[in-house]
Amino acid sequence: MGLTSKTTVYVMALLAAVSVALLVWLWPRLARQGLWQVLGRLAAVGVTQVTIIATFACWLNSSYQFFGSWGELFGNVDTAPVGVTQAAGHNRDGTVTGVSVKGPLVQPAGAEQLSRVSGLPTGPAAVNGRVESVKVIGRRTGVVDPAFVYLPPQYFQKAYHRQRFPVIVALSGYPGSIFNLAQYLRVSQTAAQLQKSGQMQPTIMVMIRPTIAPPRDTECVNVPGGPQTETFLARDLPEALKSTYRVGHDANSWGVMGYSSGASCALQLTMRDPHVYTTAGALSPDYKVKDDPTTGNLFGSGLGRVNRINGHDLMWRLKHLSVPQVSVLVADSKHGEKGYAQTLAFIKAVKAPMRVVSILPDQGSHNFPTWTREMPATLKWMNQQLTFPQDVVPRHHHAPARTTVRASGAEPSRAAPRHR
């Protein structure tokens, strides 16, 4: 009985109903005076409240996929990827060395979450595009992270069979999941509508979560001696996608976006790794990474701690370091969100050659209804900054076709050959 299954929610609801019934039935007996009766009343009320709260928590988690399994919930997570041999050791910065990956860096994954997403393309992929459920394996970090990949119709059309495509990586917040990106932020659905109407050039959308070591929130930081999230997102992920899909090899065709902590990650990655991502879309971001109970110690100790903290303070970077030649979009609501003043300060601090634009609605909360309103404008703007790759796949290269996991209702087909 999985943590996110409907059966779990139904069982918890039944337990809550039974607890309420027992409380009503036993209350007359527990109403008498005496120590045991008082303790009984406290226990009965406590059990009833716990089961009701647990039922609501299970329903909420089933809807938003904060934690995908019981292991994730209790922090008992096996992070070793399938097909990876024992690492020979670790570098001083915590990165894995000596990792041998068996098989491709992007592999088909189960479609259980994908099947629950509404509005995905169906029918011929060359007409409507396709969303694939995959797992991405990090060659350097040893991380295995689930992802959804939206491939536009042109990807499957003969006229584009040698063409590479621009990429936008979409990051979830914490402790969100790729399900949230697909179902509630409507990343692939919005991109498909914009591309179909000619408001956006054909673009591959990659939906992935930055929480690579759940339940810990690593804030896209390379933690000394711990999870190497920045390395995974800035090096492993692009390498894996380039080895599997026909995507652009130049940074000008790569962008990254996100909401909440995923927005903070998007800004961090673009400003810290401009050779990988040149465009960012940040919906309700923070501009400085801080330790809190969900992150633990992100920056280690010793002489390098202050430098690592400053390196993830974007305002500090704008003041003290060379400004990267990147373009960023920041979105925050004047009323309803707490980061509006910081966003205005960030906009004011940006200087050439970096460019910044903003979406600043008068009203909006820190939630999906606000972010979905901001999504179309964000995607259109980001897409205008990205270069449609001029590099093409060599005519003489022929790689074996790759069987893919397709969205529910899509016709069986094979993706285009893998090209490096």
Short mmCIF file of C-alpha atoms in Angstrom, two decimals:
data_model
loop_
_atom_site.label_atom_id
_atom_site.label_comp_id
_atom_site.label_asym_id
_atom_site.label_seq_id
_atom_site.Cartn_x
_atom_site.Cartn_y
_atom_site.Cartn_z
CA MET A 1 0.00 0.00 0.00
CA GLY A 2 1.97 2.97 -1.31
CA LEU A 3 2.14 6.31 0.43
CA THR A 4 0.55 8.13 -2.54
CA SER A 5 -2.06 5.49 -3.39
CA LYS A 6 -5.78 6.15 -3.08
CA THR A 7 -6.06 2.98 -0.98
CA THR A 8 -3.91 4.59 1.71
CA VAL A 9 -6.15 7.66 1.75
CA TYR A 10 -9.30 5.53 1.98
CA VAL A 11 -7.88 3.38 4.80
CA MET A 12 -6.85 6.47 6.78
CA ALA A 13 -10.30 8.01 6.24
CA LEU A 14 -11.91 4.80 7.49
CA LEU A 15 -9.69 4.81 10.59
CA ALA A 16 -10.61 8.43 11.25
CA ALA A 17 -14.32 7.63 10.95
CA VAL A 18 -13.97 4.64 13.30
CA SER A 19 -12.07 6.81 15.81
CA VAL A 20 -14.82 9.42 15.82
CA ALA A 21 -17.49 6.73 16.25
CA LEU A 22 -15.60 5.13 19.14
CA LEU A 23 -15.12 8.51 20.76
CA VAL A 24 -18.86 9.18 20.68
CA TRP A 25 -19.68 5.67 21.94
CA LEU A 26 -17.11 5.65 24.77
CA TRP A 27 -17.55 9.22 25.95
CA PRO A 28 -20.40 8.51 28.45
CA ARG A 29 -18.22 5.91 30.16
CA LEU A 30 -15.22 8.25 30.20
CA ALA A 31 -17.26 11.16 31.58
CA ARG A 32 -17.01 9.89 35.16
CA GLN A 33 -14.58 11.34 37.68
CA GLY A 34 -11.25 9.62 38.28
CA LEU A 35 -7.68 9.51 37.03
CA TRP A 36 -8.23 6.69 34.55
CA GLN A 37 -11.32 8.34 33.10
CA VAL A 38 -9.41 11.60 32.58
CA LEU A 39 -6.53 9.75 30.94
CA GLY A 40 -9.03 7.85 28.80
CA ARG A 41 -10.66 11.05 27.60
CA LEU A 42 -7.26 12.54 26.69
CA ALA A 43 -6.25 9.37 24.84
CA ALA A 44 -9.54 9.16 22.94
CA VAL A 45 -9.40 12.81 21.86
CA GLY A 46 -5.71 12.48 20.95
CA VAL A 47 -6.17 9.34 18.83
CA THR A 48 -9.15 10.88 17.04
CA GLN A 49 -7.24 14.07 16.22
CA VAL A 50 -4.17 12.17 15.05
CA THR A 51 -6.17 9.97 12.67
CA ILE A 52 -8.04 12.98 11.25
CA ILE A 53 -4.80 14.93 10.72
CA ALA A 54 -3.09 11.86 9.24
CA THR A 55 -5.98 11.38 6.82
CA PHE A 56 -5.74 14.99 5.67
CA ALA A 57 -1.93 14.70 5.34
CA CYS A 58 -2.21 11.52 3.24
CA TRP A 59 -4.80 13.15 0.98
CA LEU A 60 -2.63 16.25 0.59
CA ASN A 61 0.47 14.19 -0.18
CA SER A 62 -1.45 12.02 -2.65
CA SER A 63 -2.62 15.15 -4.44
CA TYR A 64 0.68 17.06 -4.51
CA GLN A 65 3.24 14.22 -4.30
CA PHE A 66 5.45 15.87 -1.67
CA PHE A 67 6.83 12.45 -0.73
CA GLY A 68 6.66 9.57 -3.19
CA SER A 69 7.16 6.68 -0.80
CA TRP A 70 7.23 5.71 2.86
CA GLY A 71 11.01 5.65 2.63
CA GLU A 72 11.16 9.26 1.51
CA LEU A 73 8.77 10.28 4.27
CA PHE A 74 10.97 8.78 7.00
CA GLY A 75 14.28 9.62 5.32
CA ASN A 76 15.13 5.98 4.59
CA VAL A 77 16.06 6.46 0.93
CA ASP A 78 18.39 4.33 -1.16
CA THR A 79 20.23 6.85 -3.34
CA ALA A 80 22.38 4.34 -5.23
CA PRO A 81 21.39 4.28 -8.92
CA VAL A 82 20.57 1.08 -10.77
CA GLY A 83 23.47 -0.08 -12.88
CA VAL A 84 26.13 1.92 -11.06
CA THR A 85 29.14 0.11 -9.64
CA GLN A 86 30.68 0.84 -6.27
CA ALA A 87 32.33 4.24 -6.28
CA ALA A 88 36.10 4.18 -5.88
CA GLY A 89 35.98 7.20 -3.56
CA HIS A 90 35.01 10.81 -3.14
CA ASN A 91 36.70 14.06 -4.00
CA ARG A 92 37.24 16.64 -1.29
CA ASP A 93 34.18 18.55 -2.49
CA GLY A 94 32.05 15.43 -2.03
CA THR A 95 31.67 14.50 -5.71
CA VAL A 96 31.73 10.82 -6.54
CA THR A 97 34.73 9.42 -8.40
CA GLY A 98 35.14 6.13 -10.17
CA VAL A 99 31.44 5.69 -11.02
CA SER A 100 30.69 3.35 -13.90
CA VAL A 101 27.22 3.69 -15.41
CA LYS A 102 25.82 0.69 -17.22
CA GLY A 103 23.42 1.63 -19.97
CA PRO A 104 22.18 5.05 -21.10
CA LEU A 105 22.12 8.06 -18.80
CA VAL A 106 18.39 8.54 -19.47
CA GLN A 107 16.27 5.42 -19.03
CA PRO A 108 12.52 4.72 -19.21
CA ALA A 109 10.68 4.94 -15.89
CA GLY A 110 7.27 3.93 -14.65
CA ALA A 111 4.31 5.96 -15.88
CA GLU A 112 2.24 5.81 -12.67
CA GLN A 113 2.55 9.54 -11.93
CA LEU A 114 2.31 10.47 -15.60
CA SER A 115 -0.96 8.58 -15.98
CA ARG A 116 -2.55 10.85 -13.34
CA VAL A 117 -1.70 14.07 -15.19
CA SER A 118 -4.55 15.61 -17.17
CA GLY A 119 -4.24 17.34 -20.53
CA LEU A 120 -1.19 15.48 -21.85
CA PRO A 121 -0.86 15.04 -25.62
CA THR A 122 -2.38 11.91 -27.11
CA GLY A 123 -2.48 10.49 -30.58
CA PRO A 124 0.34 10.65 -33.15
CA ALA A 125 3.50 12.16 -31.68
CA ALA A 126 4.28 13.94 -34.96
CA VAL A 127 1.00 15.83 -34.62
CA ASN A 128 0.66 16.47 -30.89
CA GLY A 129 4.07 15.76 -29.37
CA ARG A 130 4.70 13.41 -26.47
CA VAL A 131 5.61 13.41 -22.76
CA GLU A 132 7.98 10.69 -21.58
CA SER A 133 8.53 9.45 -18.03
CA VAL A 134 12.23 8.78 -17.49
CA LYS A 135 14.94 8.59 -14.86
CA VAL A 136 18.13 10.60 -15.26
CA ILE A 137 21.37 9.06 -14.00
CA GLY A 138 24.18 11.38 -12.97
CA ARG A 139 27.54 10.08 -14.13
CA ARG A 140 29.50 12.31 -11.74
CA THR A 141 27.18 12.36 -8.74
CA GLY A 142 25.63 8.90 -8.87
CA VAL A 143 22.19 10.52 -8.49
CA VAL A 144 19.06 9.00 -10.02
CA ASP A 145 16.25 11.53 -10.42
CA PRO A 146 12.82 11.08 -12.06
CA ALA A 147 11.83 13.44 -14.86
CA PHE A 148 9.13 14.12 -17.43
CA VAL A 149 10.33 15.17 -20.88
CA TYR A 150 8.01 16.95 -23.33
CA LEU A 151 9.02 16.51 -26.97
CA PRO A 152 7.24 18.85 -29.44
CA PRO A 153 5.58 17.48 -32.60
CA GLN A 154 8.45 18.77 -34.77
CA TYR A 155 10.82 16.43 -32.96
CA PHE A 156 9.12 13.52 -34.73
CA GLN A 157 8.58 15.15 -38.12
CA LYS A 158 10.74 14.26 -41.11
CA ALA A 159 11.55 17.89 -41.89
CA TYR A 160 13.25 18.19 -38.48
CA HIS A 161 14.81 14.73 -38.27
CA ARG A 162 18.36 16.15 -38.15
CA GLN A 163 17.52 19.28 -36.17
CA ARG A 164 18.49 19.87 -32.57
CA PHE A 165 16.08 21.75 -30.28
CA PRO A 166 16.35 24.34 -27.50
CA VAL A 167 15.70 23.14 -23.95
CA ILE A 168 13.97 24.62 -20.91
CA VAL A 169 14.51 22.76 -17.63
CA ALA A 170 11.64 23.28 -15.15
CA LEU A 171 12.40 22.78 -11.45
CA SER A 172 9.84 22.05 -8.74
CA GLY A 173 9.85 23.70 -5.33
CA TYR A 174 10.51 21.90 -2.06
CA PRO A 175 9.33 19.29 -1.28
CA GLY A 176 7.50 19.21 -4.60
CA SER A 177 7.68 16.68 -7.39
CA ILE A 178 7.58 16.42 -11.14
CA PHE A 179 3.88 15.60 -10.76
CA ASN A 180 3.33 19.14 -9.45
CA LEU A 181 5.14 20.59 -12.48
CA ALA A 182 3.00 18.61 -14.89
CA GLN A 183 -0.40 18.67 -13.17
CA TYR A 184 -0.52 21.97 -11.28
CA LEU A 185 2.00 24.22 -13.02
CA ARG A 186 0.95 22.77 -16.42
CA VAL A 187 4.44 23.09 -17.88
CA SER A 188 4.11 20.77 -20.88
CA GLN A 189 0.46 21.68 -21.54
CA THR A 190 1.21 25.41 -21.57
CA ALA A 191 4.29 24.96 -23.76
CA ALA A 192 2.32 22.82 -26.20
CA GLN A 193 -0.45 25.44 -26.50
CA LEU A 194 2.03 28.28 -27.03
CA GLN A 195 3.96 26.32 -29.63
CA LYS A 196 0.81 25.29 -31.45
CA SER A 197 -0.34 28.91 -31.65
CA GLY A 198 3.04 30.08 -32.92
CA GLN A 199 3.89 32.07 -29.78
CA MET A 200 6.80 29.81 -28.93
CA GLN A 201 9.34 28.01 -31.09
CA PRO A 202 9.50 24.21 -30.83
CA THR A 203 11.23 23.53 -27.51
CA ILE A 204 11.94 20.49 -25.37
CA MET A 205 10.64 20.88 -21.79
CA VAL A 206 12.32 18.86 -19.03
CA MET A 207 10.48 18.66 -15.70
CA ILE A 208 12.67 17.55 -12.81
CA ARG A 209 12.88 17.99 -9.04
CA PRO A 210 16.01 19.47 -7.42
CA THR A 211 15.39 17.45 -4.26
CA ILE A 212 17.94 14.73 -5.05
CA ALA A 213 18.36 13.54 -1.44
CA PRO A 214 14.84 13.56 0.05
CA PRO A 215 13.69 14.61 2.54
CA ARG A 216 16.63 17.03 2.72
CA ASP A 217 16.30 20.37 0.94
CA THR A 218 19.71 21.03 -0.62
CA GLU A 219 18.73 24.32 -2.33
CA CYS A 220 20.77 23.32 -5.43
CA VAL A 221 24.01 23.58 -3.43
CA ASN A 222 27.03 21.28 -3.60
CA VAL A 223 27.06 20.36 0.08
CA PRO A 224 30.60 19.66 1.35
CA GLY A 225 30.73 15.93 1.92
CA GLY A 226 27.05 15.64 0.99
CA PRO A 227 24.63 15.81 -1.96
CA GLN A 228 26.07 17.52 -5.05
CA THR A 229 22.90 19.10 -6.42
CA GLU A 230 24.53 21.87 -8.44
CA THR A 231 26.84 19.39 -10.15
CA PHE A 232 23.90 17.16 -10.99
CA LEU A 233 21.80 19.97 -12.48
CA ALA A 234 24.63 21.88 -14.16
CA ARG A 235 26.74 18.98 -15.46
CA ASP A 236 25.07 15.57 -15.16
CA LEU A 237 21.62 16.57 -16.39
CA PRO A 238 22.77 18.42 -19.55
CA GLU A 239 25.18 15.61 -20.36
CA ALA A 240 22.47 12.98 -19.99
CA LEU A 241 19.99 14.91 -22.13
CA LYS A 242 22.57 15.60 -24.85
CA SER A 243 23.43 11.90 -24.98
CA THR A 244 19.79 10.89 -25.44
CA TYR A 245 17.83 13.62 -27.21
CA ARG A 246 18.49 15.96 -30.14
CA VAL A 247 19.10 19.04 -28.03
CA GLY A 248 21.32 22.04 -28.65
CA HIS A 249 24.91 21.75 -27.47
CA ASP A 250 25.45 25.49 -26.95
CA ALA A 251 24.46 27.30 -23.74
CA ASN A 252 22.47 29.86 -25.75
CA SER A 253 19.84 27.18 -26.38
CA TRP A 254 19.46 26.22 -22.69
CA GLY A 255 17.21 27.85 -20.10
CA VAL A 256 16.03 26.92 -16.59
CA MET A 257 12.94 27.98 -14.67
CA GLY A 258 11.15 27.12 -11.46
CA TYR A 259 8.74 28.18 -8.73
CA SER A 260 9.49 28.93 -5.06
CA SER A 261 12.76 27.21 -4.11
CA GLY A 262 12.95 25.92 -7.69
CA ALA A 263 12.94 29.57 -8.80
CA SER A 264 15.84 30.28 -6.45
CA CYS A 265 17.67 27.33 -7.99
CA ALA A 266 17.03 28.64 -11.50
CA LEU A 267 18.62 31.99 -10.65
CA GLN A 268 21.52 30.34 -8.84
CA LEU A 269 22.26 28.00 -11.74
CA THR A 270 22.10 30.74 -14.36
CA MET A 271 24.28 33.21 -12.48
CA ARG A 272 26.75 30.59 -11.20
CA ASP A 273 26.84 28.42 -14.33
CA PRO A 274 26.30 30.79 -17.31
CA HIS A 275 28.25 28.41 -19.55
CA VAL A 276 25.36 25.93 -19.10
CA TYR A 277 22.21 28.06 -18.76
CA THR A 278 21.93 31.55 -20.23
CA THR A 279 18.27 32.24 -19.41
CA ALA A 280 16.25 31.87 -16.20
CA GLY A 281 12.60 32.25 -15.26
CA ALA A 282 12.07 32.60 -11.50
CA LEU A 283 8.56 32.61 -10.04
CA SER A 284 8.64 33.80 -6.39
CA PRO A 285 12.36 33.22 -5.74
CA ASP A 286 14.65 33.92 -2.84
CA TYR A 287 17.98 35.57 -3.58
CA LYS A 288 20.10 34.05 -0.83
CA VAL A 289 20.51 30.46 0.31
CA LYS A 290 20.27 30.02 4.08
CA ASP A 291 20.48 27.07 6.44
CA ASP A 292 17.21 26.01 8.07
CA PRO A 293 15.79 22.83 9.65
CA THR A 294 15.01 21.31 6.22
CA THR A 295 18.47 22.00 4.76
CA GLY A 296 20.83 21.22 7.61
CA ASN A 297 24.34 22.59 7.21
CA LEU A 298 24.68 23.39 3.51
CA PHE A 299 28.04 25.12 3.57
CA GLY A 300 30.22 23.03 5.84
CA SER A 301 32.72 24.58 8.22
CA GLY A 302 36.21 25.97 8.20
CA LEU A 303 37.73 28.84 6.27
CA GLY A 304 35.74 28.18 3.11
CA ARG A 305 32.31 28.44 4.74
CA VAL A 306 32.00 32.24 4.40
CA ASN A 307 33.02 32.12 0.73
CA ARG A 308 30.49 29.39 0.02
CA ILE A 309 27.73 31.36 1.75
CA ASN A 310 28.60 34.52 -0.17
CA GLY A 311 28.76 32.58 -3.42
CA HIS A 312 25.09 31.65 -3.04
CA ASP A 313 24.00 35.19 -2.10
CA LEU A 314 22.96 36.68 -5.44
CA MET A 315 22.95 40.26 -4.16
CA TRP A 316 26.51 39.77 -2.91
CA ARG A 317 27.53 38.33 -6.28
CA LEU A 318 26.09 41.32 -8.14
CA LYS A 319 28.04 43.69 -5.92
CA HIS A 320 31.39 41.91 -5.70
CA LEU A 321 31.80 39.61 -8.72
CA SER A 322 31.80 39.99 -12.49
CA VAL A 323 28.24 40.02 -13.79
CA PRO A 324 27.48 37.12 -16.18
CA GLN A 325 26.02 37.76 -19.62
CA VAL A 326 22.67 36.12 -18.95
CA SER A 327 18.98 37.06 -19.07
CA VAL A 328 16.63 36.47 -16.15
CA LEU A 329 12.93 36.98 -15.45
CA VAL A 330 11.72 37.40 -11.86
CA ALA A 331 8.09 37.33 -10.75
CA ASP A 332 6.64 38.42 -7.40
CA SER A 333 3.31 39.82 -6.26
CA LYS A 334 3.07 43.22 -4.58
CA HIS A 335 0.39 42.02 -2.17
CA GLY A 336 0.26 38.41 -0.98
CA GLU A 337 3.93 37.43 -1.17
CA LYS A 338 6.73 38.34 1.21
CA GLY A 339 9.55 38.63 -1.33
CA TYR A 340 8.35 41.67 -3.27
CA ALA A 341 10.81 44.13 -1.67
CA GLN A 342 13.74 41.78 -2.23
CA THR A 343 12.72 41.32 -5.86
CA LEU A 344 12.69 45.08 -6.42
CA ALA A 345 16.13 45.33 -4.81
CA PHE A 346 17.44 42.55 -7.06
CA ILE A 347 16.07 44.24 -10.19
CA LYS A 348 17.74 47.49 -9.17
CA ALA A 349 21.08 45.76 -8.50
CA VAL A 350 21.33 44.04 -11.90
CA LYS A 351 23.75 45.71 -14.31
CA ALA A 352 25.04 45.08 -17.82
CA PRO A 353 25.78 42.75 -19.46
CA MET A 354 23.16 40.91 -17.41
CA ARG A 355 19.53 41.62 -18.33
CA VAL A 356 16.47 41.39 -16.09
CA VAL A 357 12.74 41.68 -16.77
CA SER A 358 9.90 41.20 -14.30
CA ILE A 359 6.32 40.14 -13.77
CA LEU A 360 4.94 42.09 -10.81
CA PRO A 361 1.19 41.54 -10.41
CA ASP A 362 -0.59 43.63 -7.81
CA GLN A 363 -2.19 40.60 -6.14
CA GLY A 364 -1.07 37.00 -5.85
CA SER A 365 -0.17 34.40 -3.25
CA HIS A 366 2.68 31.93 -3.01
CA ASN A 367 0.74 29.17 -4.76
CA PHE A 368 0.02 27.42 -8.05
CA PRO A 369 -2.88 29.65 -9.18
CA THR A 370 -0.48 32.61 -9.14
CA TRP A 371 2.34 30.75 -10.87
CA THR A 372 0.09 29.30 -13.59
CA ARG A 373 -1.03 32.86 -14.41
CA GLU A 374 2.62 33.82 -14.82
CA MET A 375 3.63 30.74 -16.81
CA PRO A 376 2.61 31.74 -20.38
CA ALA A 377 4.41 35.09 -20.25
CA THR A 378 7.45 33.47 -18.64
CA LEU A 379 7.74 30.73 -21.26
CA LYS A 380 7.23 33.13 -24.16
CA TRP A 381 9.89 35.50 -22.86
CA MET A 382 12.38 32.71 -22.12
CA ASN A 383 11.86 31.19 -25.51
CA GLN A 384 12.63 34.51 -27.19
CA GLN A 385 16.01 34.57 -25.46
CA LEU A 386 16.98 31.07 -26.57
CA THR A 387 18.68 30.44 -29.88
CA PHE A 388 17.24 27.71 -32.06
CA PRO A 389 20.38 25.56 -32.51
CA GLN A 390 22.09 25.76 -35.87
CA ASP A 391 24.00 22.53 -35.29
CA VAL A 392 22.44 19.49 -36.93
CA VAL A 393 22.88 15.77 -36.52
CA PRO A 394 25.45 14.36 -38.98
CA ARG A 395 23.89 12.46 -41.86
CA HIS A 396 26.24 9.52 -41.49
CA HIS A 397 25.44 8.91 -37.80
CA HIS A 398 23.05 6.06 -37.11
CA ALA A 399 22.36 5.08 -33.52
CA PRO A 400 19.92 2.35 -32.48
CA ALA A 401 16.37 3.46 -31.79
CA ARG A 402 15.43 3.86 -28.13
CA THR A 403 12.19 2.43 -26.79
CA THR A 404 10.43 5.05 -24.71
CA VAL A 405 7.71 5.21 -22.10
CA ARG A 406 4.79 7.12 -23.56
CA ALA A 407 1.98 9.08 -22.03
CA SER A 408 -1.30 7.32 -21.41
CA GLY A 409 -3.30 7.14 -24.63
CA ALA A 410 -0.40 7.92 -26.97
CA GLU A 411 0.23 5.60 -29.85
CA PRO A 412 3.26 3.30 -29.62
CA SER A 413 6.29 4.72 -31.38
CA ARG A 414 10.03 5.03 -31.10
CA ALA A 415 11.88 8.20 -30.36
CA ALA A 416 14.45 9.52 -32.75
CA PRO A 417 17.90 7.90 -32.57
CA ARG A 418 20.26 9.00 -29.88
CA HIS A 419 22.86 11.46 -31.13
CA ARG A 420 25.83 12.88 -29.36
#
